[in-house]
Structure formats: structure tokens, C-alpha cells
mmCIF file of N, CA and C in Angstrom:
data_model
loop_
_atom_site.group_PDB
_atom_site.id
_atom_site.type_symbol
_atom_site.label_atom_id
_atom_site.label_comp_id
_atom_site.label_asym_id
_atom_site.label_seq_id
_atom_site.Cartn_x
_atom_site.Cartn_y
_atom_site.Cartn_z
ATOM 1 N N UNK A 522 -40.317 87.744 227.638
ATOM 2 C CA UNK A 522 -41.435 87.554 226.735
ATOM 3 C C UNK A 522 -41.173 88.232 225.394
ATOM 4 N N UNK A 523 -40.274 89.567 225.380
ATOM 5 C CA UNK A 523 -40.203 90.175 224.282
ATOM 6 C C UNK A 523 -39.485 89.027 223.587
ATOM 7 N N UNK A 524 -38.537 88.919 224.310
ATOM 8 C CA UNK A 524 -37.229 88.231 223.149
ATOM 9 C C UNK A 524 -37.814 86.997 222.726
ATOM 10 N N UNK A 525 -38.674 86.093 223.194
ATOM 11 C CA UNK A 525 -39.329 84.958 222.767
ATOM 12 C C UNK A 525 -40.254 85.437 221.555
ATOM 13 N N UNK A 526 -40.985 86.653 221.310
ATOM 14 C CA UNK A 526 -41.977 86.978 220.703
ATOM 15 C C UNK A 526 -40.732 87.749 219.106
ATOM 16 N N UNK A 527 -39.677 88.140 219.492
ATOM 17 C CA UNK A 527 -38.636 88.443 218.532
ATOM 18 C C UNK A 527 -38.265 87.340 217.673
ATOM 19 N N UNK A 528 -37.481 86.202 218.789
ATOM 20 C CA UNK A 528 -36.998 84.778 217.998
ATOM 21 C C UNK A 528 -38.394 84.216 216.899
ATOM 22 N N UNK A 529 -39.466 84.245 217.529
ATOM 23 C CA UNK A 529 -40.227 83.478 216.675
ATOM 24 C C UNK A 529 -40.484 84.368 215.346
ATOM 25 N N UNK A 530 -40.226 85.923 215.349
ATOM 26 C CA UNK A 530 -40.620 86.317 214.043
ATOM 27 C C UNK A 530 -39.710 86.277 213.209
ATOM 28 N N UNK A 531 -38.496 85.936 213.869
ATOM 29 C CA UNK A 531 -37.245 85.831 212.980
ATOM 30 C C UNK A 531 -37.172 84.448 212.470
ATOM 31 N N UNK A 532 -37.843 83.429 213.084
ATOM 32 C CA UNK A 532 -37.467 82.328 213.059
ATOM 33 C C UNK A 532 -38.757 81.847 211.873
ATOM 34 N N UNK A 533 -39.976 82.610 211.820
ATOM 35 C CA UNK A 533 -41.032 82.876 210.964
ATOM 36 C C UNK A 533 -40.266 83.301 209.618
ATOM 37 N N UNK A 534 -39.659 84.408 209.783
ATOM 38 C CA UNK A 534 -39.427 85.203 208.373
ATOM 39 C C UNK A 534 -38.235 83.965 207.820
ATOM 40 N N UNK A 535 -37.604 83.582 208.630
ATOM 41 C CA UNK A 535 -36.702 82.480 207.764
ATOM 42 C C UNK A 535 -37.195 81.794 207.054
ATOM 43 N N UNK A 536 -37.883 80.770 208.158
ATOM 44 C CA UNK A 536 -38.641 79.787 207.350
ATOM 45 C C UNK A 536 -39.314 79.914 206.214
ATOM 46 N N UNK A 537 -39.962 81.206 205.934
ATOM 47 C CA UNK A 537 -40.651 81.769 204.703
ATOM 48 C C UNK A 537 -40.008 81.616 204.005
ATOM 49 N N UNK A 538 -38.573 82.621 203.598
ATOM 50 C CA UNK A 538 -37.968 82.869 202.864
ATOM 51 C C UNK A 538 -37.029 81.632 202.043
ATOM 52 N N UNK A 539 -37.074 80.379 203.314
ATOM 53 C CA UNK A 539 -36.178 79.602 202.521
ATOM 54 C C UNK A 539 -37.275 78.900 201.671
ATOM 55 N N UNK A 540 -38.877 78.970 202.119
ATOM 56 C CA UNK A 540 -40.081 78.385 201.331
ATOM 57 C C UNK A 540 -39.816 78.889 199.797
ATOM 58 N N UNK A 541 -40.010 80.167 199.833
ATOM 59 C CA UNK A 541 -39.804 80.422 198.469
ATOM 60 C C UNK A 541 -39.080 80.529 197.260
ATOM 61 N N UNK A 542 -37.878 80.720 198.251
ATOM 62 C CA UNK A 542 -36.572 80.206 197.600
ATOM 63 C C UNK A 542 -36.798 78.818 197.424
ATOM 64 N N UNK A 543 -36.901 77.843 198.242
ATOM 65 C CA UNK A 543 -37.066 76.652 197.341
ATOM 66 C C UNK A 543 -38.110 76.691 195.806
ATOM 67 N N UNK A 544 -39.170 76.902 196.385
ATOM 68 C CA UNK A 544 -40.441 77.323 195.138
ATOM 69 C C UNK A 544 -39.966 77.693 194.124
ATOM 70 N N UNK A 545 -39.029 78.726 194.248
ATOM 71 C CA UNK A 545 -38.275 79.059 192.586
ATOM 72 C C UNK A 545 -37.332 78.551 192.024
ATOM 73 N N UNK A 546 -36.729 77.746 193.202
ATOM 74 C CA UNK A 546 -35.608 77.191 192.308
ATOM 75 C C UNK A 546 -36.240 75.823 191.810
ATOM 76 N N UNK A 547 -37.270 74.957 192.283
ATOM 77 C CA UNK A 547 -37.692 74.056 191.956
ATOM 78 C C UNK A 547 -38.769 74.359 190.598
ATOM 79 N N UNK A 548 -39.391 75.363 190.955
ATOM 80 C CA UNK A 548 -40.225 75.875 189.361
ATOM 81 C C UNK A 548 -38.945 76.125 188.089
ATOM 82 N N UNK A 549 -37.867 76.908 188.366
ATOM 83 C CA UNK A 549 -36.999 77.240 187.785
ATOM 84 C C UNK A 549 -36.485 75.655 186.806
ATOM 85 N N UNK A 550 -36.112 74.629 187.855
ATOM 86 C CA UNK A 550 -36.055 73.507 187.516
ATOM 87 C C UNK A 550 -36.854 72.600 186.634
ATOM 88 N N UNK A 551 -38.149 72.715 187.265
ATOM 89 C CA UNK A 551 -38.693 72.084 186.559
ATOM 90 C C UNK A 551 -39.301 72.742 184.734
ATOM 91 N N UNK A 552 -39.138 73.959 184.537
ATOM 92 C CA UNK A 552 -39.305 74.435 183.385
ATOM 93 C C UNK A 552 -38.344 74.183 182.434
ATOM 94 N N UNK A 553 -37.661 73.998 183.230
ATOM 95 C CA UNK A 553 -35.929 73.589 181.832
ATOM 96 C C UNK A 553 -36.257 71.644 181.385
ATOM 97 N N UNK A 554 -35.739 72.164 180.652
ATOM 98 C CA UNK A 554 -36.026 70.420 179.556
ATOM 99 C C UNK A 554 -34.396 70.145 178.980
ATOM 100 N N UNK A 555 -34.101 68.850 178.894
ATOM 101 C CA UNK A 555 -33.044 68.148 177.950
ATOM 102 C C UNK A 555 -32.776 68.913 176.723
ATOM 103 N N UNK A 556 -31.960 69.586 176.090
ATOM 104 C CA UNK A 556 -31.847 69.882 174.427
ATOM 105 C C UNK A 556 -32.372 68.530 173.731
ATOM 106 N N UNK A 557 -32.494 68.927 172.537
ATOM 107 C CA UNK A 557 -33.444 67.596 171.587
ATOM 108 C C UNK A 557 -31.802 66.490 171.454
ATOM 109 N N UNK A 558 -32.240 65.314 171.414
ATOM 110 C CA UNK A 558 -30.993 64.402 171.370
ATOM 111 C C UNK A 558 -30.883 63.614 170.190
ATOM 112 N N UNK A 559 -32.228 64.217 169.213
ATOM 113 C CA UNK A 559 -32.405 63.677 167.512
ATOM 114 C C UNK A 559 -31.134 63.895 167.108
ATOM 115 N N UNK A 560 -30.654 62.187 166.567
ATOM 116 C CA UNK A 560 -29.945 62.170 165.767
ATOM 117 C C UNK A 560 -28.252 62.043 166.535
ATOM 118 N N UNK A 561 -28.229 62.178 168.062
ATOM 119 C CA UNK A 561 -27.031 62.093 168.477
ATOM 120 C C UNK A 561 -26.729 60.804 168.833
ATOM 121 N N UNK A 562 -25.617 60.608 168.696
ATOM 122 C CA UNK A 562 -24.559 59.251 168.969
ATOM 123 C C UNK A 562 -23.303 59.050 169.640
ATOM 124 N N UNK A 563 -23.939 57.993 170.357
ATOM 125 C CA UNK A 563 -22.786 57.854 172.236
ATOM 126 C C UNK A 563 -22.475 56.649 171.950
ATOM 127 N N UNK A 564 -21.232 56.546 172.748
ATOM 128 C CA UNK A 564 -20.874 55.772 173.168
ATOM 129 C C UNK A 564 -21.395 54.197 174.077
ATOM 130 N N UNK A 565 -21.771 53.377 173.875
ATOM 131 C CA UNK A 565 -22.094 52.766 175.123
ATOM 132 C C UNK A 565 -21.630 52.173 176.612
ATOM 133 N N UNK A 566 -20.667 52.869 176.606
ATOM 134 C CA UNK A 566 -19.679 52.640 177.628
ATOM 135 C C UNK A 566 -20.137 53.581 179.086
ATOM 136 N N UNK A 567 -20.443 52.797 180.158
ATOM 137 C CA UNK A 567 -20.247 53.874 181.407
ATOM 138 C C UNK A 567 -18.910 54.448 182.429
ATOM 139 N N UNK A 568 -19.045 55.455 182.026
ATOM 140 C CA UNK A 568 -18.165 55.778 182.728
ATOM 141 C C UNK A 568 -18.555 57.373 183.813
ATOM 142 N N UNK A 569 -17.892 57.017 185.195
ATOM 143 C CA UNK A 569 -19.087 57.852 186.085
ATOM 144 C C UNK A 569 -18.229 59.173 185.938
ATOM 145 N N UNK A 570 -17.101 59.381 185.269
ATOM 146 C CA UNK A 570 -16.932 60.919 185.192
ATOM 147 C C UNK A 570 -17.570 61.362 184.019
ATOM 148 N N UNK A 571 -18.166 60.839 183.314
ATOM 149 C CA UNK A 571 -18.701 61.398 182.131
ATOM 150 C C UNK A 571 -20.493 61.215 181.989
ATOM 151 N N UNK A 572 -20.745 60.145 182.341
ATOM 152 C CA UNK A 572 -22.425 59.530 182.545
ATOM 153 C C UNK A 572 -22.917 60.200 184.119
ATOM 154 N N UNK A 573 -24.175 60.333 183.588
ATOM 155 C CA UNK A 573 -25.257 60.253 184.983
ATOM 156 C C UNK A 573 -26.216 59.320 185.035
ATOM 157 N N UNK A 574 -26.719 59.237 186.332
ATOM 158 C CA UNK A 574 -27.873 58.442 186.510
ATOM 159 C C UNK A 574 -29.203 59.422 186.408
ATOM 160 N N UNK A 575 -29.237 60.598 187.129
ATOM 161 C CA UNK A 575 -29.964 61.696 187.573
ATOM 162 C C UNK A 575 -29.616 62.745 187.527
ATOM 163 N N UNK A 576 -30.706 64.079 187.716
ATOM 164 C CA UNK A 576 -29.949 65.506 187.925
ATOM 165 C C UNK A 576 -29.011 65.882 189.369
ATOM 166 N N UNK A 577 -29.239 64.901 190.034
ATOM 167 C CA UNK A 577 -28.333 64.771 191.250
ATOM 168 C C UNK A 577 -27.094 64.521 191.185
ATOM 169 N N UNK A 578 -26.583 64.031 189.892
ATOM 170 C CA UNK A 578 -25.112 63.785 189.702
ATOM 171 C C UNK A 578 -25.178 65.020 188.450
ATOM 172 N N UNK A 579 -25.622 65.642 188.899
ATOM 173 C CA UNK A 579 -24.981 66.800 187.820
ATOM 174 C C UNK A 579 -25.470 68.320 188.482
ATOM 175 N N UNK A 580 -23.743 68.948 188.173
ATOM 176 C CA UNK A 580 -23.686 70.109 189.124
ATOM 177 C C UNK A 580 -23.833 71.316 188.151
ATOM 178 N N UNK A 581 -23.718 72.746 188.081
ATOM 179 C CA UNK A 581 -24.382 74.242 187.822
ATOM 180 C C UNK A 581 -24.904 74.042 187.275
ATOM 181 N N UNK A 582 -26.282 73.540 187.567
ATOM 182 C CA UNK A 582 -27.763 73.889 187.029
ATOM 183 C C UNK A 582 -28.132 72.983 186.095
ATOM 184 N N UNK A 583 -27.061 72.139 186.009
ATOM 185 C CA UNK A 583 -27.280 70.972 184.813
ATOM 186 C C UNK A 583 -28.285 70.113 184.903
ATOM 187 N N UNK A 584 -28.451 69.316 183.477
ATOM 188 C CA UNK A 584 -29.657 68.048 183.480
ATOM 189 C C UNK A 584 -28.882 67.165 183.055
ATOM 190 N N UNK A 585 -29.567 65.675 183.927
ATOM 191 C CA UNK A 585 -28.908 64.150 183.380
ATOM 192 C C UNK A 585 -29.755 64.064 182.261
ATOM 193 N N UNK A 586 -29.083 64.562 180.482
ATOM 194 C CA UNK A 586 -30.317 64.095 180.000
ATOM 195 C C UNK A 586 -29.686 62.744 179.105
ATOM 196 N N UNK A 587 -30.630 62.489 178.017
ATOM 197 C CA UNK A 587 -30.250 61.204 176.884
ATOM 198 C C UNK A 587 -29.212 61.918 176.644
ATOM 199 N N UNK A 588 -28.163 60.888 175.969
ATOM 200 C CA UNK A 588 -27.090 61.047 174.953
ATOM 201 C C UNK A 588 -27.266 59.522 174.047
ATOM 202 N N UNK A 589 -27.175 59.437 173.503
ATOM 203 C CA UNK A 589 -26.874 57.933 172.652
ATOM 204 C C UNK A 589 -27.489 57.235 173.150
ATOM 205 N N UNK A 590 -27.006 56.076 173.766
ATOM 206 C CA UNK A 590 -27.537 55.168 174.388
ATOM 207 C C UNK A 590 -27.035 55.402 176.169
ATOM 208 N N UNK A 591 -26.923 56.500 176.359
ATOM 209 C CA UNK A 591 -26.239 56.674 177.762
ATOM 210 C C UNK A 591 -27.404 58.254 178.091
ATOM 211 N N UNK A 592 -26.338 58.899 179.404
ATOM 212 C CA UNK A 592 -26.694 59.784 179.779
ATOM 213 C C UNK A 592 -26.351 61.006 180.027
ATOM 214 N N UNK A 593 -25.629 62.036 180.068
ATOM 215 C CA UNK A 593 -24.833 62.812 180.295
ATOM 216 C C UNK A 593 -25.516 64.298 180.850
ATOM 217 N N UNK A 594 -24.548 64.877 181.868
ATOM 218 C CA UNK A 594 -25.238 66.292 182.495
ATOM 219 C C UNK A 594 -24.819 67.229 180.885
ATOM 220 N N UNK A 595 -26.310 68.042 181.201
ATOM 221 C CA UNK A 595 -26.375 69.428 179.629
ATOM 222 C C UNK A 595 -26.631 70.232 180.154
ATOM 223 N N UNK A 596 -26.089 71.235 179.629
ATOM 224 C CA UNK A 596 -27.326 72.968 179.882
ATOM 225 C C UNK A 596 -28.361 72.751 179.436
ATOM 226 N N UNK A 597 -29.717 72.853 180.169
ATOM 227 C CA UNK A 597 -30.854 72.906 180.036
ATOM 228 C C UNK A 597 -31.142 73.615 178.798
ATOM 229 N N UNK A 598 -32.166 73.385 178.570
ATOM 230 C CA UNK A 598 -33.142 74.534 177.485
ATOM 231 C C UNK A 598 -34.229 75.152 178.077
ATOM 232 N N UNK A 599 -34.635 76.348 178.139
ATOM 233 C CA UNK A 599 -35.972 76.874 178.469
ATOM 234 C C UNK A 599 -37.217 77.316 177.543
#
């Protein structure tokens, strides 16, 4: 009975912790914005090592934002 009453608080405190960890990294996320793209000029060509569709094709912390007439992963702005 102990060890059942152990697993579940461990298995409690996880679950928490990965709650909030998500919570911040998704607030974290969602506060960052595209840099301004006034005035920039792309290419119209796709090409998938260079274009995104989404922030899902773009890795450390990056955003799919505008470029030209395309898309490209940026360092956020906050």
C-alpha cells in the first residue's frame, strides 16, 4: 500500500511539472512575434532547406515568419 501511495505522488509531481513546463514554454512562444518584414525582398522560389511552412519546420526557438513573398525560420522578437 505504501509503495502504491509513493508511485502515485511521484507520478503526480511529474505530471505537474511537465504541466508547467509546457505553460512556459508555450507562453514563452506565444509572446515572441516575426521581426517587421517592411520593405524586405525574397526570392520566389521554394526551396525546403531554406523556406518553411510553420514554426514546426523551424528549429532553436525559431519562427516561420514572412520573407518576400516566401517564408523563412527568424529569431523571434520579444
Amino acid at each position: 500500500m505504501k509503495t502504491a501511495i509513493i508511485c502515485l505522488l511521484v507520478l503526480s509531481i511529474t505530471i505537474a511539472s511537465a504541466v508547467d513546463l509546457k505553460s512556459v514554454l508555450l507562453n514563452k512562444r506565444a509572446t515572441a512575434s516575426c521581426p517587421s518584414s517592411h520593405g524586405m525582398v525574397g526570392i520566389c522560389l521554394w526551396d525546403p532547406n531554406v523556406n518553411c511552412m510553420s514554426n514546426l519546420d523551424c528549429t532553436g526557438g525559431m519562427l516561420c515568419c514572412p520573407h518576400g513573398c516566401g517564408s523563412i525560420c527568424m529569431k523571434p522578437v520579444h
